[in-house]
CSV table of C-alpha atoms and ligand atoms in Angstrom, one decimal:
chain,number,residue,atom,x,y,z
I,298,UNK,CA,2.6,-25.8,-25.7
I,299,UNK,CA,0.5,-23.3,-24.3
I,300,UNK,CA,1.5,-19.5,-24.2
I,301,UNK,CA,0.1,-16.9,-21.9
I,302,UNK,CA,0.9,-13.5,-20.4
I,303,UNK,CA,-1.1,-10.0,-19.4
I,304,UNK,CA,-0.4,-6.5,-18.2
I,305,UNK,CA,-2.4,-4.7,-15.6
I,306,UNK,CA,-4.3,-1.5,-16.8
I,307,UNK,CA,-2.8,0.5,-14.2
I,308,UNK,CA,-1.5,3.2,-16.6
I,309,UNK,CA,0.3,4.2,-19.8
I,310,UNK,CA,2.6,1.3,-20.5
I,311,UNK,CA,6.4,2.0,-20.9
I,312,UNK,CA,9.6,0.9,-22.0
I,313,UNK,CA,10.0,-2.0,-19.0
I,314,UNK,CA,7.0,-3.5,-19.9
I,315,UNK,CA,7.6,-3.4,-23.5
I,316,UNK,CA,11.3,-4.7,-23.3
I,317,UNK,CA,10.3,-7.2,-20.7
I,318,UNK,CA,7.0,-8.4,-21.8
I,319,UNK,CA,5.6,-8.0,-25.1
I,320,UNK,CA,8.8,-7.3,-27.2
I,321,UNK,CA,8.7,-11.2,-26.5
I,322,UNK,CA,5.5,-12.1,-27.3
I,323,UNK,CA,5.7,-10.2,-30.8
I,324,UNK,CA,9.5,-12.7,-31.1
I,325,UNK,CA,7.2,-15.5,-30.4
I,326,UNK,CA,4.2,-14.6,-32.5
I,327,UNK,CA,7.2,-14.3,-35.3
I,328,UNK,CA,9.5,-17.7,-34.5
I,329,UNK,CA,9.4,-20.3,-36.5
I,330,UNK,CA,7.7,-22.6,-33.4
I,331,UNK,CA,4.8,-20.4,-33.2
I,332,UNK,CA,1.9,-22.8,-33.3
I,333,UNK,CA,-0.9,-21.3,-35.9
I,334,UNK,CA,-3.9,-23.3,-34.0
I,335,UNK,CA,-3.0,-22.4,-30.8
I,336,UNK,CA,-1.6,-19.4,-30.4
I,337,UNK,CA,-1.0,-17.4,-27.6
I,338,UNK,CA,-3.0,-15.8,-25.1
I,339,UNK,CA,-2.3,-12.5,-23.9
I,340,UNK,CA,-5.0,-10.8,-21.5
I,341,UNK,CA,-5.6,-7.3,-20.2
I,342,UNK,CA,-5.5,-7.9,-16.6
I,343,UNK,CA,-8.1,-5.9,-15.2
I,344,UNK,CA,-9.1,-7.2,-11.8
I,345,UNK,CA,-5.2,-7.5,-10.6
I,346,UNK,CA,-5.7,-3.6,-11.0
I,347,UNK,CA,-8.6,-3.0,-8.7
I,348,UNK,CA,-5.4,-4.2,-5.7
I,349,UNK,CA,-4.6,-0.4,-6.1
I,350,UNK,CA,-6.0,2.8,-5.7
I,351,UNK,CA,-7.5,3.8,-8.9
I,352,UNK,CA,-10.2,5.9,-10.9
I,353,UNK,CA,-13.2,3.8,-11.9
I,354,UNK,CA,-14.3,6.6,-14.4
I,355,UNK,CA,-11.2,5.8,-15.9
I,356,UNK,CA,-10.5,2.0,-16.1
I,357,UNK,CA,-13.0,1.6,-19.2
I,358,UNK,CA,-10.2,3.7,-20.8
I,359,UNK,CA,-7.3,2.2,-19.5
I,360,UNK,CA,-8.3,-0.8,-20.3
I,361,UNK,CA,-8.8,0.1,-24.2
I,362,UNK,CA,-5.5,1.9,-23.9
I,363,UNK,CA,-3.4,-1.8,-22.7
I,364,UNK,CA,-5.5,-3.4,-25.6
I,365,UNK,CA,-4.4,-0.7,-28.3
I,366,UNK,CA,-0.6,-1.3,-26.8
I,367,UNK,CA,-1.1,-4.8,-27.6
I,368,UNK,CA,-2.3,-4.0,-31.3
I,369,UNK,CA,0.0,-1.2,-32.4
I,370,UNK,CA,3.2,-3.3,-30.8
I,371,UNK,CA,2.3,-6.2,-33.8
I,372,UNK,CA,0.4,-8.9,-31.3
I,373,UNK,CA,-2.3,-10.0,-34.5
I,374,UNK,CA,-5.4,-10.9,-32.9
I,375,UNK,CA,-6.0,-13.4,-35.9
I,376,UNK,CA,-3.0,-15.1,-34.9
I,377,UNK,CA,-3.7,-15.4,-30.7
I,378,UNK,CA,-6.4,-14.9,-28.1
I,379,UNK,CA,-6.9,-11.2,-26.5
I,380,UNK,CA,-9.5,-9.9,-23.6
I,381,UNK,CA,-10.2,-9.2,-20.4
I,382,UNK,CA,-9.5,-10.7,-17.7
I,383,UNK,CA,-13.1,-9.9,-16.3
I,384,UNK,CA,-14.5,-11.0,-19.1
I,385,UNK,CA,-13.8,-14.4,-18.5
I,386,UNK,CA,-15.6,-15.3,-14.9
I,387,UNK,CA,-13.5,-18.3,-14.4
I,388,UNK,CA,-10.3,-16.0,-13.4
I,389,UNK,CA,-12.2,-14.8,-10.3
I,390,UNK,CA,-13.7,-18.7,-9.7
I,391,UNK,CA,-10.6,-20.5,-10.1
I,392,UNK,CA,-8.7,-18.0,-8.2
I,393,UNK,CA,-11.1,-18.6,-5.0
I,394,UNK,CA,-10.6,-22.8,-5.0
I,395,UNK,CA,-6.5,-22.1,-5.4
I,396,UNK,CA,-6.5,-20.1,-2.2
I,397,UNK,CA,-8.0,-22.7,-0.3
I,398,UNK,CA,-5.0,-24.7,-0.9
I,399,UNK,CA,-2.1,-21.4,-1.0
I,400,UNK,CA,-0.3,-21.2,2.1
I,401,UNK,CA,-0.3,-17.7,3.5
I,402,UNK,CA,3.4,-18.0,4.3
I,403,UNK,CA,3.9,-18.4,0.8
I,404,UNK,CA,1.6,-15.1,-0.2
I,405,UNK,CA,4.3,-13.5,2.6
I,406,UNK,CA,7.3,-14.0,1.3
I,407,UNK,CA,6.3,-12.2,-2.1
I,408,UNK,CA,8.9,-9.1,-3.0
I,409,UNK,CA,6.0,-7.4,-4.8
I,410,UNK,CA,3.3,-7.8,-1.8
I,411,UNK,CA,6.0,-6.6,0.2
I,412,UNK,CA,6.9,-3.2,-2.1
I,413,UNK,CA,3.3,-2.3,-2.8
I,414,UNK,CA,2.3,-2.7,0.8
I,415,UNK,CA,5.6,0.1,1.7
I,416,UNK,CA,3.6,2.3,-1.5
I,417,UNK,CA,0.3,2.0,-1.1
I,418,UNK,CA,0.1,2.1,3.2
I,419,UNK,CA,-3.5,3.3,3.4
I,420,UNK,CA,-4.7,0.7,1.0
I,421,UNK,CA,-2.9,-2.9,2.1
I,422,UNK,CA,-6.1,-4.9,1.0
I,423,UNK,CA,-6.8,-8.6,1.0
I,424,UNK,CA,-6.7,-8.8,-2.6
I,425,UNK,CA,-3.5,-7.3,-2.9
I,426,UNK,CA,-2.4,-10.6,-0.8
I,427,UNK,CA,-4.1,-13.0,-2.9
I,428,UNK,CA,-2.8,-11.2,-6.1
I,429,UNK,CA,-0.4,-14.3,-6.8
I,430,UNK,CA,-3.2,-16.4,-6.7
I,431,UNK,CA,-5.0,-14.8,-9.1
I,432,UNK,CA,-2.1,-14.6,-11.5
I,433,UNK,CA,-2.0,-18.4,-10.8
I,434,UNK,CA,-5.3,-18.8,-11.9
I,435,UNK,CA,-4.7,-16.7,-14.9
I,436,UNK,CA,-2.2,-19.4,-16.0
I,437,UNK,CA,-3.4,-22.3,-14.9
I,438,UNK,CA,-7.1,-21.9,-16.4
I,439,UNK,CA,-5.8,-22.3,-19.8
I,440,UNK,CA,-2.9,-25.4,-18.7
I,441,UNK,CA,-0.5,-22.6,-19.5
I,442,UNK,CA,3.0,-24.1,-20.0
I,443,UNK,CA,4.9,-21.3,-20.9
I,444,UNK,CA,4.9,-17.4,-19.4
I,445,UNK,CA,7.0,-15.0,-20.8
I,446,UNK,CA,7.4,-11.9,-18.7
I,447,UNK,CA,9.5,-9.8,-17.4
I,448,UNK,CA,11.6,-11.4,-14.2
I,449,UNK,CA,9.5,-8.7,-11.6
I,450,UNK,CA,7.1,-11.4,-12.1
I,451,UNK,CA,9.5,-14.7,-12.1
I,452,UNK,CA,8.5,-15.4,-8.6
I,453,UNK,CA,5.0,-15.3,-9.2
I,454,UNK,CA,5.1,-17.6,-11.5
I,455,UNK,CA,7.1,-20.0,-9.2
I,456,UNK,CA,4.7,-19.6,-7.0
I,457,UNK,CA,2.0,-20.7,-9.8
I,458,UNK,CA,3.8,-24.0,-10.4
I,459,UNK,CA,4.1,-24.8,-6.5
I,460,UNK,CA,-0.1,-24.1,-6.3
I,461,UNK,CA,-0.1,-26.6,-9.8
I,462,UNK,CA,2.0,-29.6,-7.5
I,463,UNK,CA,-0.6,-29.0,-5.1
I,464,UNK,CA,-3.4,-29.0,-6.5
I,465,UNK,CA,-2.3,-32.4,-8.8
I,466,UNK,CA,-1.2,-34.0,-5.4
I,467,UNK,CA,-4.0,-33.5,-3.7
I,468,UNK,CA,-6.9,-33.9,-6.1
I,469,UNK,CA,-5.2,-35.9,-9.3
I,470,UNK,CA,-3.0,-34.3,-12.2
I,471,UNK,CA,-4.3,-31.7,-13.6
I,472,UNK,CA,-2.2,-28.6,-14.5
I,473,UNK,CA,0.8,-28.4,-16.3
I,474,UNK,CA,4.0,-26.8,-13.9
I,475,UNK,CA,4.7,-23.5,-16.5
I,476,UNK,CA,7.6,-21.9,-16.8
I,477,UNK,CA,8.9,-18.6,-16.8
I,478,UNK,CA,10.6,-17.1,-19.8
I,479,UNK,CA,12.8,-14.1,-19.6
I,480,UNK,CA,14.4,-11.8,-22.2
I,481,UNK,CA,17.4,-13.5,-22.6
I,482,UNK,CA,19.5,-10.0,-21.1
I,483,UNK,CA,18.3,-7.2,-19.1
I,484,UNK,CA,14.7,-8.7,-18.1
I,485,UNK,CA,14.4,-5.8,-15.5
I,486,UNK,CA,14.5,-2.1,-16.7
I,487,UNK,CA,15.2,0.6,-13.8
I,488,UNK,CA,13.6,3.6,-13.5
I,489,UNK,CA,15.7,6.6,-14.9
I,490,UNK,CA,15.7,8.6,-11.9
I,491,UNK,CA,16.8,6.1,-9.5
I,492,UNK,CA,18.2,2.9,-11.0
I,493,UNK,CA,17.9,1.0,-7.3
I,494,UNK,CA,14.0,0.9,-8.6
I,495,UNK,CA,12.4,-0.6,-11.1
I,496,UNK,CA,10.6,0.9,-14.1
I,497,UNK,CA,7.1,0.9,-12.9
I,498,UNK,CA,3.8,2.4,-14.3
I,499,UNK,CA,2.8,3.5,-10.4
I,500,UNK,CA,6.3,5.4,-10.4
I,501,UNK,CA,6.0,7.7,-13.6
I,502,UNK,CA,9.2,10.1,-13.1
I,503,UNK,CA,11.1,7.6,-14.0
I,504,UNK,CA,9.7,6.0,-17.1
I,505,UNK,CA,9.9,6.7,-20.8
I,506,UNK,CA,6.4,5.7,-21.4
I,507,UNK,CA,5.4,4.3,-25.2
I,508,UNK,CA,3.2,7.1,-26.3
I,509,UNK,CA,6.0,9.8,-25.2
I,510,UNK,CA,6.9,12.2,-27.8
I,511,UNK,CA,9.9,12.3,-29.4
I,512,UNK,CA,11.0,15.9,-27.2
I,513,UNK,CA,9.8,14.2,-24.5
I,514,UNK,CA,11.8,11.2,-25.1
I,515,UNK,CA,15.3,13.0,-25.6
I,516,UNK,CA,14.9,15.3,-22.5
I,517,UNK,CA,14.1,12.3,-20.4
I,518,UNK,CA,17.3,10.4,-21.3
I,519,UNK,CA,19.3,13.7,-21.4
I,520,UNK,CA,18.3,14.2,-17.6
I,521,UNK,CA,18.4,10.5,-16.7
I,522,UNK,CA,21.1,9.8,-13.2
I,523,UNK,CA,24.7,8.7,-14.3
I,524,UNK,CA,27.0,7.6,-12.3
I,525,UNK,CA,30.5,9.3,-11.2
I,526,UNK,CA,33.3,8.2,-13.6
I,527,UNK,CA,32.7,8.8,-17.0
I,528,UNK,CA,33.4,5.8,-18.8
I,529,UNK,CA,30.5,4.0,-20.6
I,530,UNK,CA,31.3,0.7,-18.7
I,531,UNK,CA,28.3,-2.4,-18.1
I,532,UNK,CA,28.7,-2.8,-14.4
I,533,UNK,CA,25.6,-3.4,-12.5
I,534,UNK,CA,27.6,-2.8,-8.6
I,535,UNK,CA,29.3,0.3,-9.4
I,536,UNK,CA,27.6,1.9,-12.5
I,537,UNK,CA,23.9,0.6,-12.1
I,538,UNK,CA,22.7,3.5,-14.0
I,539,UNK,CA,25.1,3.5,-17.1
I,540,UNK,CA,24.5,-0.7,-16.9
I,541,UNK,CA,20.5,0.2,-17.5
I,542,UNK,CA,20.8,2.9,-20.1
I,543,UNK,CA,23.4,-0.1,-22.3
I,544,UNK,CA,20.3,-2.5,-21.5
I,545,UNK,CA,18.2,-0.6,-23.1
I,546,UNK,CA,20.1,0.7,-26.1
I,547,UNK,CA,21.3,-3.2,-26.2
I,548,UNK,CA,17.5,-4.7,-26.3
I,549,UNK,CA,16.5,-1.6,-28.5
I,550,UNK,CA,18.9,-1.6,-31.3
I,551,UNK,CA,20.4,-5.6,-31.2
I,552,UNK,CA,23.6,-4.4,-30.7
I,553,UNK,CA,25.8,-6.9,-28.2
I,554,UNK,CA,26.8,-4.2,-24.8
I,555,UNK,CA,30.3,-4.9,-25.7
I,556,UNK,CA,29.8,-3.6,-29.1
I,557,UNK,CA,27.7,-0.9,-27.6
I,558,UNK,CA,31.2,0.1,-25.3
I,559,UNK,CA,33.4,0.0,-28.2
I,560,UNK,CA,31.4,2.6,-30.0
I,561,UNK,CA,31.3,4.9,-27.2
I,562,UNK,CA,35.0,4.3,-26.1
I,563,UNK,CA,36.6,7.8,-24.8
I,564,UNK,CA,33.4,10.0,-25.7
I,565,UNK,CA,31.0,10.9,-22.7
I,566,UNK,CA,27.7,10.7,-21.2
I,567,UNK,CA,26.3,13.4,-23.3
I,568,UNK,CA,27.0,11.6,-26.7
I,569,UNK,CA,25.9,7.9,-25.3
I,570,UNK,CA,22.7,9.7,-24.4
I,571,UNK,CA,21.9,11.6,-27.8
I,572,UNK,CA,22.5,7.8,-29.1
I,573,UNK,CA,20.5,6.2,-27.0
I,574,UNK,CA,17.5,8.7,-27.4
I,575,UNK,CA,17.9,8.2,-31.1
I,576,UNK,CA,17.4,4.5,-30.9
I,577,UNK,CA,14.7,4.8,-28.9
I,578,UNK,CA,12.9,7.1,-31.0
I,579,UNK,CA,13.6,5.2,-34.0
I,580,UNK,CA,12.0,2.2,-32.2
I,581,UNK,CA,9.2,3.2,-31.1
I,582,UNK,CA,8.1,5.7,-34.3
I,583,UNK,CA,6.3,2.3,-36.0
I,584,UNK,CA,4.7,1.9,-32.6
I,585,UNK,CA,3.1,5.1,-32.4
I,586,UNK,CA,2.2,5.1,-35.9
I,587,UNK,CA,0.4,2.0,-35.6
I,588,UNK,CA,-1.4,3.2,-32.4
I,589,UNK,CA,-2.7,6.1,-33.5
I,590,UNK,CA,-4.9,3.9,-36.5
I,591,UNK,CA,-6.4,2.0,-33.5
I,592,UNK,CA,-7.1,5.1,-31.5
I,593,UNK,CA,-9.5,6.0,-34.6
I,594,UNK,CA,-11.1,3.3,-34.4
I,595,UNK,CA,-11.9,1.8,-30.9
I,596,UNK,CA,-15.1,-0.1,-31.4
I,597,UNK,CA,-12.1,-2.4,-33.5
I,598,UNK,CA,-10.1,-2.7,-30.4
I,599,UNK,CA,-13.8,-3.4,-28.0
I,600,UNK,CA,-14.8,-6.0,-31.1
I,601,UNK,CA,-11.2,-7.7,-30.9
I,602,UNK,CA,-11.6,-8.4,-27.4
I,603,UNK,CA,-15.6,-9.7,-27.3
I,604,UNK,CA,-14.2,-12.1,-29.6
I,605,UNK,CA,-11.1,-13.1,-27.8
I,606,UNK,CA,-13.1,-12.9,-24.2
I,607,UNK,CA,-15.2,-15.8,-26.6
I,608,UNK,CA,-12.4,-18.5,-27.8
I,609,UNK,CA,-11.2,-18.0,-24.0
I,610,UNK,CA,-14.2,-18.8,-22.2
I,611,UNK,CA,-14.8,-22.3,-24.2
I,612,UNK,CA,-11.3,-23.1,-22.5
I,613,UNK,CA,-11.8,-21.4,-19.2
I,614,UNK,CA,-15.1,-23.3,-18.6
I,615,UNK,CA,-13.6,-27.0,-20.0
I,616,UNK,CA,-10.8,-26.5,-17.4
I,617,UNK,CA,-13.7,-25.3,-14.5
I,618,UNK,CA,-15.7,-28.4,-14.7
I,619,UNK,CA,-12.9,-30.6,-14.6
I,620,UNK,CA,-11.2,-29.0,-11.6
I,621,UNK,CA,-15.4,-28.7,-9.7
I,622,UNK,CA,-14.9,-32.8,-10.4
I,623,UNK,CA,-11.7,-33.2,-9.1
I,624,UNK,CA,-12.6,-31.0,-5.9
I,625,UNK,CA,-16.0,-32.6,-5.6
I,626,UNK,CA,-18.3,-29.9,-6.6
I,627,UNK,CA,-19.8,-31.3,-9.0
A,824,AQP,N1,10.8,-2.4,-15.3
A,824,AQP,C1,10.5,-3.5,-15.9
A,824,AQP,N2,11.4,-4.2,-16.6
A,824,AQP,C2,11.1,-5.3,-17.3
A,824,AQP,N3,9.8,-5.8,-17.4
A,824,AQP,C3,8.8,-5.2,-16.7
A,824,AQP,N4,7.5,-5.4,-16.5
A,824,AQP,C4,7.0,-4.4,-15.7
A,824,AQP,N5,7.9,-3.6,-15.4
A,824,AQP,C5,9.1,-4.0,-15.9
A,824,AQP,C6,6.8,-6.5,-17.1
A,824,AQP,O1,5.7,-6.0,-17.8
A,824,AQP,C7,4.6,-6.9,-17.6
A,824,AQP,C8,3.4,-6.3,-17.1
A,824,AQP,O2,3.5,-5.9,-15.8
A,824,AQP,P1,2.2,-5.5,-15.0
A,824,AQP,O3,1.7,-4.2,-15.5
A,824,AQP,O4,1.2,-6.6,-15.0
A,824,AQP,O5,2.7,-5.4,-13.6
A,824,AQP,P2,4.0,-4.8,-13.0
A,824,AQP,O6,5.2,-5.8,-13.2
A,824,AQP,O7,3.7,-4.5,-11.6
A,824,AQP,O8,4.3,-3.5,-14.0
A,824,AQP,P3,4.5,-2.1,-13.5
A,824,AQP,O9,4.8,-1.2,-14.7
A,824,AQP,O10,5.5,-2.0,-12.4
A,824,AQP,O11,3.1,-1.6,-13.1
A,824,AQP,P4,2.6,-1.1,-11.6
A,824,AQP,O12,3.4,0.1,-11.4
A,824,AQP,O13,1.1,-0.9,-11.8
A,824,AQP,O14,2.9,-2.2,-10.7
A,824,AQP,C9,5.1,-8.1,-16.8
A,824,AQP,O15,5.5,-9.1,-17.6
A,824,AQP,C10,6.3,-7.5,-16.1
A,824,AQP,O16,7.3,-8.4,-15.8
């Protein structure tokens, strides 16, 4: 078994990634089938962030900021692999031989090519197109088998296993098909201001980011869209909003939504909201204590990843000169 996921450096993380992504990975670092010797792989995805408009004077920063996320949420570095993504070479090499063999219609019919191109209309670039296939070589480098992420990113990673039957069919087996694994409820947080969207780094209005304060925090639920009626009902057609801020209070605090209804039973918005802002606060103190050690001491954080970027490479280039074989490069 072979675990492996990554968040792009495209901002300050928030709640959707956390809940979607590397609450998970923490659960698995934790469970009883966590394997010691291999661990898990979880990378700083740097070059799927150059596919949008950005800052280069601040991506050295951005970067460190993802790694210290990782760090201060409880991923151990003694326990799995971290790095960058540009670190490791082979990302960018493999990526290049899996394109020759992706199907454009395939990059097409991909929601997320399709949303960023409506966002970013001055900046549609080719490597926003191939971004799937880079993804795929993310995973497929190390024979990932399993991807836990948030289920934004489920179709990508369908895509990854349809580039692995490919590849095995045409030049021998060689990649494992990974699968996707979701947060068992609520895989996709919506953004507070408009719960048609999701929560998304490149849309910040609507995010409660990790490294809010606690003020912050409160007036950003207290403002957050309802819906009309009052009742605190789940019911993603006709109370999308209310059905978010339950997903979050459920994946926060534990509690079943059901549970979370009864409690809230003829009181109103106002007083689900002060609850919800208090278990998100309570949360995500531990978080931000922990940060704020590894903000004191980034040459840590820069040392934890050189030594990651290391153990990866050993895989990276094992996996490289079998696939050159295969392909009859070498
Ligand atoms: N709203 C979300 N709900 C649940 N999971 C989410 N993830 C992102 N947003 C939500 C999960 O976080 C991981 C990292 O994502 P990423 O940064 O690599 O790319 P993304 O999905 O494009 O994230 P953002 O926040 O929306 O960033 P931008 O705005 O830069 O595109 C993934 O596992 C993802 O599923």
């Amino acid at each position: 078994m072979r675990i492996l996921s990554g968040i792009q450096p495209t901002g300050t993380l928030h709640i959707g990634n956390y809940l979607g992504a590397i609450k998970q990975w923490v659960e698995l670092q934790n469970s009883k089938n966590f394997d010691e010797k291999t661990g898990c792989i979880f990378i700083v995805v740097d070059l799927h962030s150059l596919t949008v408009d950005y800052d280069p004077k601040q991506m050295q920063k951005m970067i460190l900021d993802v790694a210290m996320d990782y760090l201060a949420a409880g991923i151990d570095p003694k326990k799995n692999t971290i790095f960058v993504q540009s670190h490791v070479k082979e990302h960018a090499e493999l990526s290049w031989l899996l394109q020759t063999i992706t199907p454009m219609g395939e990059l097409e019919r991909m929601t997320q090519y399709k949303d960023k191109s409506k966002q970013n209309k001055e900046n549609i670039n080719a490597g926003l197109f191939a971004y799937p296939v880079l993804m795929a070589a993310d995973i497929l480098l190390y024979k990932t088998t399993i991807v836990p992420v948030g289920d934004d990113q489920a179709q990508h990673v369908e895509l990854t296993r349809e580039i692995a039957r490919k590849f095995n069919n045409k030049f021998g087996q060689t990649f494992p098909e990974p699968k996707t694994q979701l947060q068992k409820s609520g895989a996709r947080i919506m953004s507070l201001t408009n719960p048609m969207q999701k929560m998304s780094k490149s849309i910040p209005q609507g995010c409660i980011f990790l490294t809010d304060s606690e003020q912050t925090i409160r007036e950003k639920i207290k403002t957050a869209v309802t819906d009309s009626g009052k009742e605190i009902k789940f019911n993603e057609t006709n109370k999308p909003a209310i059905s978010n801020l339950l997903t979050i209070y459920h994946l926060f605090s534990g509690k079943s939504i059901p549970e979370i209804e009864k409690n809230y039973e003829n009181k109103g918005y106002g007083d689900f909201k002060t609850g919800l802002a208090d278990v998100v606060v309570d949360n995500l103190r531990k978080f931000q204590e922990n940060r704020k050690k590894f903000e004191k001491d980034p040459e840590l954080v820069k040392k934890i990843l050189t030594q990651g970027a290391k153990k990866a490479q050993k895989i990276a280039e094992e996996t490289m000169e079998e696939v050159k074989k295969k392909m009859g490069l070498i």
